[in-house]
Coordinates of C-alpha atoms in Angstrom, one line a residue:
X5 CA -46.6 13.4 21.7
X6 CA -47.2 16.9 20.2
X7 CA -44.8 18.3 17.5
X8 CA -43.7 21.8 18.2
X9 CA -43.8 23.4 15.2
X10 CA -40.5 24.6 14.7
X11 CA -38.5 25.7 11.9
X12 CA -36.7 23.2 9.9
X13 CA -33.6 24.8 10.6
X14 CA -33.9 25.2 14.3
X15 CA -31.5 22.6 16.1
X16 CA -31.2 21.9 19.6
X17 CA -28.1 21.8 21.0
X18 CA -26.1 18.6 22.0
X19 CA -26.1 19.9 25.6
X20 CA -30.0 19.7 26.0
X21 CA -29.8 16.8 24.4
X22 CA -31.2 14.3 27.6
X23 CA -33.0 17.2 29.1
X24 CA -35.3 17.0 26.1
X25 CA -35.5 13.5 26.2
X26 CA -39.2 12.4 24.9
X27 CA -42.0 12.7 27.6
X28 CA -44.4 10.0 25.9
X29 CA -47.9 11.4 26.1
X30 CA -51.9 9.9 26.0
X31 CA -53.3 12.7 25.3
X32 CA -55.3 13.2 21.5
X33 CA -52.8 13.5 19.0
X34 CA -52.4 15.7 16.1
X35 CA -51.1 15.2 12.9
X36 CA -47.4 15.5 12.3
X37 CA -47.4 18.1 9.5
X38 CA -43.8 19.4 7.0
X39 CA -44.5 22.8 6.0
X40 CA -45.1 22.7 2.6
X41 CA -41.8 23.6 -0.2
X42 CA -42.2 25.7 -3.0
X43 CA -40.2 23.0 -5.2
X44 CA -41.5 22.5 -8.7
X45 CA -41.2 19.7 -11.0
X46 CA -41.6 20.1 -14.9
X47 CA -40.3 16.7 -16.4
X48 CA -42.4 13.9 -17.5
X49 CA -45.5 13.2 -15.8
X50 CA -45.5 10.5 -12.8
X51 CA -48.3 8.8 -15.5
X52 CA -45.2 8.1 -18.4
X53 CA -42.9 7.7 -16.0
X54 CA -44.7 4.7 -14.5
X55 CA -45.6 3.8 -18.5
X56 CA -41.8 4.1 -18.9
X57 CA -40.6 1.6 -15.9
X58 CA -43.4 -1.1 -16.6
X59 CA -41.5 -1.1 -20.4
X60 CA -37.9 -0.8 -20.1
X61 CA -37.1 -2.0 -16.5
X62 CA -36.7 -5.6 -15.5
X63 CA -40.2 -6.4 -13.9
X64 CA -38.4 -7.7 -10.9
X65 CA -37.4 -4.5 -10.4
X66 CA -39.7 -3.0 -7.1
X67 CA -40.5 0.2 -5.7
X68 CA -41.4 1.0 -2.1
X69 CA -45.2 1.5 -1.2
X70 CA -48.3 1.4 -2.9
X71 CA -48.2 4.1 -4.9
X72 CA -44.0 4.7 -5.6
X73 CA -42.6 8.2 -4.9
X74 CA -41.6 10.2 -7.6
X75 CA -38.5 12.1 -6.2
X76 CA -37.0 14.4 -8.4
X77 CA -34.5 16.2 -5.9
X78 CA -32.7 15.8 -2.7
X79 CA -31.0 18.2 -0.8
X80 CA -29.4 17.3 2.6
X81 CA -32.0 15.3 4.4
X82 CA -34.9 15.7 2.8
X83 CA -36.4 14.4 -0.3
X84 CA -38.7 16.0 -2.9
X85 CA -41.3 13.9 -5.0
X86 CA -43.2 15.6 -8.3
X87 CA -45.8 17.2 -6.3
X88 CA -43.1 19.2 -4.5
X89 CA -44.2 17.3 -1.1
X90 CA -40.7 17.2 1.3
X91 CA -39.9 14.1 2.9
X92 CA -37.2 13.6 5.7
X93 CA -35.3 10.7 4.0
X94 CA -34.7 8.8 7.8
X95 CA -33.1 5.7 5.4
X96 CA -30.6 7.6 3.2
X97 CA -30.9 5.3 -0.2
X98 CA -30.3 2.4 1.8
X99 CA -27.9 3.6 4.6
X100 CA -25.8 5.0 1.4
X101 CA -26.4 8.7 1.8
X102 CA -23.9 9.3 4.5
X103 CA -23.2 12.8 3.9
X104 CA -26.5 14.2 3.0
X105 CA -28.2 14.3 -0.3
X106 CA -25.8 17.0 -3.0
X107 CA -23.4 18.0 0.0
X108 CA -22.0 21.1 -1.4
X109 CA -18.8 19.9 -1.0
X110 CA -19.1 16.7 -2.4
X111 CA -20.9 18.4 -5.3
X112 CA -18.2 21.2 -5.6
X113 CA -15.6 18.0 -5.5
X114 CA -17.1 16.0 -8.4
X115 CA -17.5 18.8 -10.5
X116 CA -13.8 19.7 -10.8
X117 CA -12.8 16.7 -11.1
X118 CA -15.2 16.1 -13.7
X119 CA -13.7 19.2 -15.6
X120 CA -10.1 17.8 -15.5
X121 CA -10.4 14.0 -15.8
X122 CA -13.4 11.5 -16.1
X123 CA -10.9 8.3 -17.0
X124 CA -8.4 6.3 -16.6
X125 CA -7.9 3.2 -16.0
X126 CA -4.9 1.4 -13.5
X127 CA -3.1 0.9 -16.9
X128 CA -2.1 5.0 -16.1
X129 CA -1.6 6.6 -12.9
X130 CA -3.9 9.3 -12.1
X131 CA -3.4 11.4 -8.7
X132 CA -6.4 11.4 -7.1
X133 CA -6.6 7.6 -6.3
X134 CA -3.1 7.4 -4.6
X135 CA -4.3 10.2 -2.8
X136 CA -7.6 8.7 -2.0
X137 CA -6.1 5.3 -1.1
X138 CA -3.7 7.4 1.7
X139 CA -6.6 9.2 3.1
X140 CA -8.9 6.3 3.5
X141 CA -6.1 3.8 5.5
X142 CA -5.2 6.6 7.8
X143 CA -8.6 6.0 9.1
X144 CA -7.6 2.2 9.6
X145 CA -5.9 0.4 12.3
X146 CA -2.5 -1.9 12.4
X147 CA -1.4 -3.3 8.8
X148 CA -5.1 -2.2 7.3
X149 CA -3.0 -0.2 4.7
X150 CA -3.6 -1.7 1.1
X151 CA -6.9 -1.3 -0.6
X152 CA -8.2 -2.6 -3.2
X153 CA -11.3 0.0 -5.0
X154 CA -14.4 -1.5 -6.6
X155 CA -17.7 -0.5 -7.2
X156 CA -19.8 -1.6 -4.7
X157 CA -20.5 -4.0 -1.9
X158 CA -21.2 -7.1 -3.5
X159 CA -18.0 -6.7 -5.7
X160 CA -15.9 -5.9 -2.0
X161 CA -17.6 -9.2 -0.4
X162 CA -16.9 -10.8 -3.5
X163 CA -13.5 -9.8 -3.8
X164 CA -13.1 -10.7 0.2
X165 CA -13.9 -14.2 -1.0
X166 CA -11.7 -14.9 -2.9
X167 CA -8.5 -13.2 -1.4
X168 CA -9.2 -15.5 1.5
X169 CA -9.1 -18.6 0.1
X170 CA -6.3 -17.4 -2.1
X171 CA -4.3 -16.7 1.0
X172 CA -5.2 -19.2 3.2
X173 CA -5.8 -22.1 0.4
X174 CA -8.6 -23.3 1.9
X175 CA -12.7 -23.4 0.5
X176 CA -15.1 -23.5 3.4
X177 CA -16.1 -20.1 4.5
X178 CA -18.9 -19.2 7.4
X179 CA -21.6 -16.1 7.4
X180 CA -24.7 -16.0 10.0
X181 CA -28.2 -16.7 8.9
X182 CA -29.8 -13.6 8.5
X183 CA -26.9 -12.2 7.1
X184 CA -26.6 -10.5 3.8
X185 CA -23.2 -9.5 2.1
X186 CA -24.4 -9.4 -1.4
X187 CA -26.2 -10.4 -4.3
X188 CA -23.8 -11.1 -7.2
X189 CA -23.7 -14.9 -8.1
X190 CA -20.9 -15.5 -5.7
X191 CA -21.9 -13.3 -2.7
X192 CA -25.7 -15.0 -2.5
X193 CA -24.1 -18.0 -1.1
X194 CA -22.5 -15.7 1.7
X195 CA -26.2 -14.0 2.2
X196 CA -28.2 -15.8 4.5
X197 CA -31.9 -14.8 3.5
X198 CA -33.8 -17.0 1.4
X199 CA -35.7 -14.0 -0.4
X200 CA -32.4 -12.9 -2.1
X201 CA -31.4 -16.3 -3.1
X202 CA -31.9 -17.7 -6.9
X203 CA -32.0 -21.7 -7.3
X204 CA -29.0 -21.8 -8.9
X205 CA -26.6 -24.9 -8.6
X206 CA -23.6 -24.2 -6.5
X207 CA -24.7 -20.6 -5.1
X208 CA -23.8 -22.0 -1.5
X209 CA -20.3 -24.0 -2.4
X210 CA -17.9 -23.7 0.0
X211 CA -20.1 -21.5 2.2
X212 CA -21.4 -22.5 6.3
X213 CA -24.3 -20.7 7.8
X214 CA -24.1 -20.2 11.6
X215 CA -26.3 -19.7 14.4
X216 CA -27.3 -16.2 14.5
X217 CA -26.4 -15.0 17.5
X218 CA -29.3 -12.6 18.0
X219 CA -30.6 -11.9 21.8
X220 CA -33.6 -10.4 20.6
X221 CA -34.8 -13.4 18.4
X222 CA -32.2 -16.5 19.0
X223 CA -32.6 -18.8 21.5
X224 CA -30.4 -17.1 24.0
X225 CA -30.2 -13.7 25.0
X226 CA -32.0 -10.4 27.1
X227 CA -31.7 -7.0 28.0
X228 CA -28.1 -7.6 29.5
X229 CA -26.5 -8.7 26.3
X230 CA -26.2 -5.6 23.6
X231 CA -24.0 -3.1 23.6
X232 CA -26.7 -0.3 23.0
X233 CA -27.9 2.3 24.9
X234 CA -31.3 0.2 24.6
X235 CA -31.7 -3.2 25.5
X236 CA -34.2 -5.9 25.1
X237 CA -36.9 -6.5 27.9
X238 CA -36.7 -9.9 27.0
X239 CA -35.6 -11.7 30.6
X240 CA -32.2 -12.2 31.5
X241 CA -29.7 -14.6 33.5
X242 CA -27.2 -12.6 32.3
X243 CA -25.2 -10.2 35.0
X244 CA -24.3 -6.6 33.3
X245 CA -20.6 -7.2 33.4
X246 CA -21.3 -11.2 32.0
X247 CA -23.2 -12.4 29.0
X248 CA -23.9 -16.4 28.9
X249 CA -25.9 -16.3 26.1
X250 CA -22.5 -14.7 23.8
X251 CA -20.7 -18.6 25.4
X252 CA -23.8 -20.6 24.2
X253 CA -23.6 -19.0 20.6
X254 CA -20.1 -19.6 20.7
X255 CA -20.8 -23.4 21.3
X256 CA -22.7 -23.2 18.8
X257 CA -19.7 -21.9 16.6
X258 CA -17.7 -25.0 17.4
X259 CA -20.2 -27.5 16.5
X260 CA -19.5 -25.9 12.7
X261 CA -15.7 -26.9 13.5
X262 CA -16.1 -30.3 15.4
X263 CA -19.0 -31.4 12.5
X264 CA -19.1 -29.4 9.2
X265 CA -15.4 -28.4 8.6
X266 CA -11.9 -29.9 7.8
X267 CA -10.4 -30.1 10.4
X268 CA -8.2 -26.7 10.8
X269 CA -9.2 -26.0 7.6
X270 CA -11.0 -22.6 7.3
X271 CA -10.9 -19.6 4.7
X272 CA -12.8 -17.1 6.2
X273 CA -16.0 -15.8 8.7
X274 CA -17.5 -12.7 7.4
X275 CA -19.6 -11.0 9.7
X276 CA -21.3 -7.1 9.4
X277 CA -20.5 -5.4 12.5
X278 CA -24.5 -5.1 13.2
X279 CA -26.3 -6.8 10.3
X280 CA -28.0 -4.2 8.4
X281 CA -30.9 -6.0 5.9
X282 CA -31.3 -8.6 8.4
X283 CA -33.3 -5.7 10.3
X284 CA -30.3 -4.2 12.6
X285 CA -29.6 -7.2 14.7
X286 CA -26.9 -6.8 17.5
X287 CA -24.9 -9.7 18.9
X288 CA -23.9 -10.6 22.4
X289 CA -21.0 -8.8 23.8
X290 CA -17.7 -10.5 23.2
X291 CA -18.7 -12.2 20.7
X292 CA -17.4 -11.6 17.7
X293 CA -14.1 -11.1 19.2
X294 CA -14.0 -14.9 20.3
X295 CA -15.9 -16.2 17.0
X296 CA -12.8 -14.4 15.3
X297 CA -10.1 -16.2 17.6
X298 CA -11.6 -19.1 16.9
X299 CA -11.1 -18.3 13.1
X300 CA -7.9 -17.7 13.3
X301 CA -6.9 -20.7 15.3
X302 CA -8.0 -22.9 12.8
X303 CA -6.3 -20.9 9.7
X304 CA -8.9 -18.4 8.6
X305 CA -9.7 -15.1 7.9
X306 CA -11.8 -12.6 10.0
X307 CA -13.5 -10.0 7.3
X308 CA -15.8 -7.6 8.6
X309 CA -18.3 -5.7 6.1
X310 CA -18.3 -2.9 6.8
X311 CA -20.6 -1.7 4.1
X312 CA -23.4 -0.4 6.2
X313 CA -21.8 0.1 9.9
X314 CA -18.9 2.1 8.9
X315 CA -18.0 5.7 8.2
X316 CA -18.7 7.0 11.7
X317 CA -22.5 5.6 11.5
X318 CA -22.3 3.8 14.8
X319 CA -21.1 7.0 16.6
X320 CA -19.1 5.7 19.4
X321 CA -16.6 4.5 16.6
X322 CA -15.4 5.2 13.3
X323 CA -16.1 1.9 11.9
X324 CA -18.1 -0.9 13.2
X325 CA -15.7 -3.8 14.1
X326 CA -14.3 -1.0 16.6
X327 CA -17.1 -1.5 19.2
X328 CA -16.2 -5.4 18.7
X329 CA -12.4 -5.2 20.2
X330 CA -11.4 -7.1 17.6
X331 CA -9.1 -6.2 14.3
X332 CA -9.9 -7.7 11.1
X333 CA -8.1 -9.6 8.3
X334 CA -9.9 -7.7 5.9
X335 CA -12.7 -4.9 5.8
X336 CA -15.3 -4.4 2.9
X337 CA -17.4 -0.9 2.9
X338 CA -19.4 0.5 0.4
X339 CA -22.5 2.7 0.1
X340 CA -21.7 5.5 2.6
X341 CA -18.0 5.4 1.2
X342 CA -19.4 7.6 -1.5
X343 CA -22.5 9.1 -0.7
X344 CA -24.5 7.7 -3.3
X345 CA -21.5 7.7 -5.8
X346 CA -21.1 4.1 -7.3
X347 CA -17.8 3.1 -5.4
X348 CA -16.7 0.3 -2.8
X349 CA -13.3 -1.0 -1.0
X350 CA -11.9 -3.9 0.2
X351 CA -8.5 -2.8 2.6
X352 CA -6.3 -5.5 4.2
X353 CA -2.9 -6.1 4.5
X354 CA 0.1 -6.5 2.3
X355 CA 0.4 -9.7 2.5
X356 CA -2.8 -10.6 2.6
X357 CA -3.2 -8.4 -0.7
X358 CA -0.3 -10.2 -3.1
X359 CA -2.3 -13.1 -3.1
X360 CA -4.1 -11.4 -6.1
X361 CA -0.5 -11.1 -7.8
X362 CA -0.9 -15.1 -8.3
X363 CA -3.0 -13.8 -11.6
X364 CA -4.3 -10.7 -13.2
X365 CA -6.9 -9.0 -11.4
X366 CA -8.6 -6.0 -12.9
X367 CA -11.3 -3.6 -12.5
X368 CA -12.3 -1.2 -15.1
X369 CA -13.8 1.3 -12.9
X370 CA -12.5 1.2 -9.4
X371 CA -11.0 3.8 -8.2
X372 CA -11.8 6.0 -11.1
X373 CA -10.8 9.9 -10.5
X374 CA -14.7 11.3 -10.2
X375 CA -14.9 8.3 -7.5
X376 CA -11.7 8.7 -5.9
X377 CA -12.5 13.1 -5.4
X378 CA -16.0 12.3 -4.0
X379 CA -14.3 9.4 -1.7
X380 CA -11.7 12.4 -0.5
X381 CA -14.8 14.5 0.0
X382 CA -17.0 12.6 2.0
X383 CA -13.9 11.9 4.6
X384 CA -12.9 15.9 5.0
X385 CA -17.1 16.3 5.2
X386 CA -17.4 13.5 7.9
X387 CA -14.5 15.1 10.1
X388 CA -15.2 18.7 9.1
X389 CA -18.5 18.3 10.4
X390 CA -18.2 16.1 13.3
X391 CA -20.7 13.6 12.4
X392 CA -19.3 10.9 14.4
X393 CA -20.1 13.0 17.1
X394 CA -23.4 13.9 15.2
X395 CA -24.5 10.4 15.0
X396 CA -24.0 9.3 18.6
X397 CA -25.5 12.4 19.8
X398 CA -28.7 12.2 17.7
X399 CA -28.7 8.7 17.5
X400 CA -28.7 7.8 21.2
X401 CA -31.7 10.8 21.2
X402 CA -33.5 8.7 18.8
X403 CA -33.3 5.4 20.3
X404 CA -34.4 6.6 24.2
X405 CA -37.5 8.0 22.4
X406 CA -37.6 5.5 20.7
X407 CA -37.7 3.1 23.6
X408 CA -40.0 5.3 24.9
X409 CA -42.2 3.7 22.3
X410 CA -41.6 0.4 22.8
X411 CA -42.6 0.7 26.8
X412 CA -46.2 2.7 25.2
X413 CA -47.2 0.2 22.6
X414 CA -47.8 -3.6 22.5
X415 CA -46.5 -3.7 18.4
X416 CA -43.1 -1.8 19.4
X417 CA -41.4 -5.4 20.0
X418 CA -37.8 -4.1 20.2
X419 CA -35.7 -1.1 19.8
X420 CA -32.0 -1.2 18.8
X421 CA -29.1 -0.3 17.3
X422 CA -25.7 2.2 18.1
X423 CA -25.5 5.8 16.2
X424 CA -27.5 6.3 13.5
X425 CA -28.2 2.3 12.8
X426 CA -31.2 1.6 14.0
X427 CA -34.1 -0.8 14.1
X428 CA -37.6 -0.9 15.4
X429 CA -38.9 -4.3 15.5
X430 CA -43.1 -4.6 15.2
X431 CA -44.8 -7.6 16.9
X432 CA -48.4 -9.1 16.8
X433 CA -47.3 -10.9 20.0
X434 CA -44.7 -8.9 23.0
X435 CA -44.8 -11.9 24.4
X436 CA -43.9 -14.8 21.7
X437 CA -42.3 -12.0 19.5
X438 CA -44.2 -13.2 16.7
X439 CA -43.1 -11.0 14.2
X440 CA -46.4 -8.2 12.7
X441 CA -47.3 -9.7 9.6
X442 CA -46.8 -7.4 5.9
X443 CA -50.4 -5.9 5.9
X444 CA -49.9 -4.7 9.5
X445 CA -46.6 -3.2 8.9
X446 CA -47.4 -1.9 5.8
X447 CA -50.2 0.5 7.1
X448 CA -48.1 1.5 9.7
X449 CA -45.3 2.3 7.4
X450 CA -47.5 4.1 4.7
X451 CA -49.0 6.6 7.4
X452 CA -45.1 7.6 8.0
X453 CA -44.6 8.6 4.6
X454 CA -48.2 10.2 4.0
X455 CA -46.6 12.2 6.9
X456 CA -43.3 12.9 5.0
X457 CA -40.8 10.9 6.5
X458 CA -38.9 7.9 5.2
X459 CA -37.9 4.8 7.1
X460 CA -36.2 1.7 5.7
X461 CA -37.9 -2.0 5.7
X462 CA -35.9 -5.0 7.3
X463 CA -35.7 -8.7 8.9
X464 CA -36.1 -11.6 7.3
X465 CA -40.0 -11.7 7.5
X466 CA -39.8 -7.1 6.9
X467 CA -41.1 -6.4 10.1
X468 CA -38.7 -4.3 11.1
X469 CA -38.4 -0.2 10.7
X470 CA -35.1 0.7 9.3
X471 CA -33.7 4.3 11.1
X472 CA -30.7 5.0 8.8
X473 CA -30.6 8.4 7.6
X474 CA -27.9 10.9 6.3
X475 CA -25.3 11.9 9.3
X476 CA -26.1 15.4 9.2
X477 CA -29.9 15.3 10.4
X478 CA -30.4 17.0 13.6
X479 CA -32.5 16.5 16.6
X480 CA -35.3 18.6 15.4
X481 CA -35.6 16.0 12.7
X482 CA -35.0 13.0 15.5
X483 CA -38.1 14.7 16.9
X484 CA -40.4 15.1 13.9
X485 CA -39.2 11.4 12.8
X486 CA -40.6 10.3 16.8
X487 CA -43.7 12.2 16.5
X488 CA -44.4 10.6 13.2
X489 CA -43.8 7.0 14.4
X490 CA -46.0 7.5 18.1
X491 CA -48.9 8.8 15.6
X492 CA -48.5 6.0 13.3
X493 CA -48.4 3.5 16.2
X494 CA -51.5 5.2 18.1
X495 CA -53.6 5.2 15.1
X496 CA -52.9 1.6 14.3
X497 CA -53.9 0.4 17.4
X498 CA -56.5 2.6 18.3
X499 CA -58.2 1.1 15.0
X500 CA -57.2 -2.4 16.3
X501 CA -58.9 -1.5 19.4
X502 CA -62.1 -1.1 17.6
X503 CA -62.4 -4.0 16.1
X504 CA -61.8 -3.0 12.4
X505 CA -62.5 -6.4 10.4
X506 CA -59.5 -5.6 8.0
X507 CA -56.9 -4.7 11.2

């Protein structure tokens, strides 16, 4: 594919949108090339800096790529490192940047609030969290009116937690493998990946892993089972208006009831609404909605986390558990909530919520005025801008160039995702889909950023690419972000291809 090198301003329109749908070519490549930014940087050298983090940070503390960028700035969606190099940030800080990096009017929110009141606590009143708390439900459906703020995901799941087996008065609860909701002490049992799991004693009390219904990698599934504009090649039984392989993960459900469970005696299934660390993993259609009846019928909650699918990323809707059918007990978001601001939510109903009146419950920070003003922001900048819109449009651009991709090269095992969520899953094997092991996907990754753009690492065993950028980038950037990946891909194998002892 050849980059037309066009200014970084330049957007197509929507309405060209499938008319400039990727023609995937063979011809020689060039080199995807950013023009280069007249940023400067004048702080401490990248040499103390490093000095500085081997000292003072926890050593388990990790940096993407071999040698860790240096950013300094970030305006929109791009990034810029110490050697004033731009990067088109395609992950936004872990699917947290929702808004793009200093959005004026995010910016121009904080700072007045900053210059009238930093903090208070709930033992005052303060306006802007009332009015925060209004805005935010009125994007909610039913009895989704009472919300709780925190500070970030793992403190929403956690919170979750414990509401439902306050409410319901039973312990068991059930996640997916693969799935990650956290990483406090009380969340890793919920989280379903054994590198973000301490061996601590009673980590997984109380707490059922399920099946992963997954049609790419489970036992069941094919290309008539996702709701995405891309499916799976994987073969099929499935008609387009039926999926079996959502009714064999379901029996697979029940087992956990009939075997593992008190009988009726359930606090809660938390599910994401496409699981975002686990590498953007879709289930069958329909079935979350019945996993939820099921739930329900035996006296549990149904919490959806809604930390990285919500906030208009999956396009089509608003939040996540929208493109499920199904309404939730209780939501948890986080990360885009704020932009990159520290802040979190968990929003249920009232009388799910007075369980928490059985004690005292308190929270020094949540819902702190600076939060609650860049929260208010980030919803007026989400419908002032029409990113919904934004990230359907774009998104679905991305992912049919993207598949695209997957039809050119045998590593480009799957392509997936709704909006701007996104995963590209590499393979040693199209076939077995035998995941491409670290140093395969690493050389492939580190030609994407020695080409300025960005992508996100995912799936249990980090295989695959993680497309989650700020809502505001455009199709110009959807094309650069192709260009980059089809060079990246065609280099790789072309060196496969001649027999390079270290490929």
């Amino acid at each position: 594919m050849m980059l037309k090198k066009l200014p970084l301003s330049t957007a197509p329109t929507a309405s060209r949108l499938i008319q400039r749908c990727l023609t995937v070519q063979a011809s020689p490549q060039e080199v995807p090339e950013l023009p280069k930014t007249d940023q400067t940087y004048s702080k401490r050298s990248y040499e103390d800096i490093t000095k500085l983090r081997k000292t003072y940070l926890t050593p388990n503390v990790t940096s993407y790529y071999k040698k860790p960028l240096l950013i300094h700035k970030g305006s929109m969606q791009w990034l810029f490192d110490h050697e004033g190099r731009r990067y088109l940030d395609m992950f936004g800080g872990i699917v947290t940047v929702s808004v793009g990096h200093c959005h004026p009017k995010v910016n121009a929110a904080l700072e007045e609030q900053m210059g009238q009141l930093w903090h208070t606590t709930n033992i005052y009143m303060h306006p802007k969290v009332h009015e925060y708390a209004e805005k935010l439900t009125s994007k909610l459906p039913g009895d989704l009116k009472n919300v709780y703020f925190v500070n970030s995901g793992s403190e929403a799941n956690d919170l979750a937690m414990l509401m439902a087996r306050l409410y319901t008065g039973h312990q068991e609860i059930i996640s997916f493998r693969n799935a990650y909701h956290g990483a406090s002490p009380y969340t890793m049992g919920l989280t379903a990946h054994s590198t973000w799991r301490y061996p601590l004693p009673g980590v997984s009390n109380g707490v059922i892993h399920a099946m992963n219904p997954d049609p790419y990698t489970g036992i069941w599934g094919g290309k008539n089972c996702r709701d995405s504009p891309v499916q799976t090649t994987r073969h099929c039984d499935c008609p387009p208006d039926q999926c079996y392989a959502s009714g064999r993960y379901y029996e697979q459900l029940e087992q956990i009831f009939k075997y593992s469970l008190p009988r009726g005696k359930v606090a809660a299934l938390f599910a994401e609404s496409i699981q975002g660390v686990g590498g953007t993993v879709q289930y069958p259609k329909g079935y979350i909605k019945k996993a939820a009846e099921l739930v329900r019928a035996n006296g549990g909650l149904f919490v959806a986390d809604e930390v990285q699918s919500g906030f208009a990323r999956t396009g089509e809707h608003y939040w996540g558990f929208e493109g499920h059918d199904v309404m939730p007990d209780i939501v948890t978001m986080a990360k885009g909530i704020g932009n990159g601001f520290p802040i979190g939510a968990v929003v249920t109903s009232r009388k799910v919520a007075e369980v928490l009146s059985q004690a005292l419950h308190f929270n020094t920070y949540g819902g702190n005025p600076l939060a609650s003003a860049v929260g208010i922001a980030v919803l007026d900048v989400i419908d002032e801008e029409n990113l919904q819109k934004n990230a359907r449009d774009v998104g679905t651009y991305l992912l049919q160039g993207l598949e695209k991709l997957r039809d050119k090269y045998d590593i480009v095992g799957d392509v997936r995702g709704k909006g701007l969520m996104i995963g590209v899953e590499l393979v040693a094997d199209k076939q077995t889909r035998q995941h491409l092991s670290a140093p395969h996907f690493v050389e492939i990754w580190e030609m994407c950023k020695d080409m300025g753009v960005l992508f996100g690492r995912g799936g249990l065993n980090a295989n695959v690419l993680r497309l989650k950028p700020p809502m505001i980038v455009n199709l110009q950037d959807a094309e650069y972000a192709l260009a980059v990946i089809d060079f990246a891909c065609d280099a790789y194998q072309k060196k496969r291809r001649r027999g390079c002892r270290k490929c």
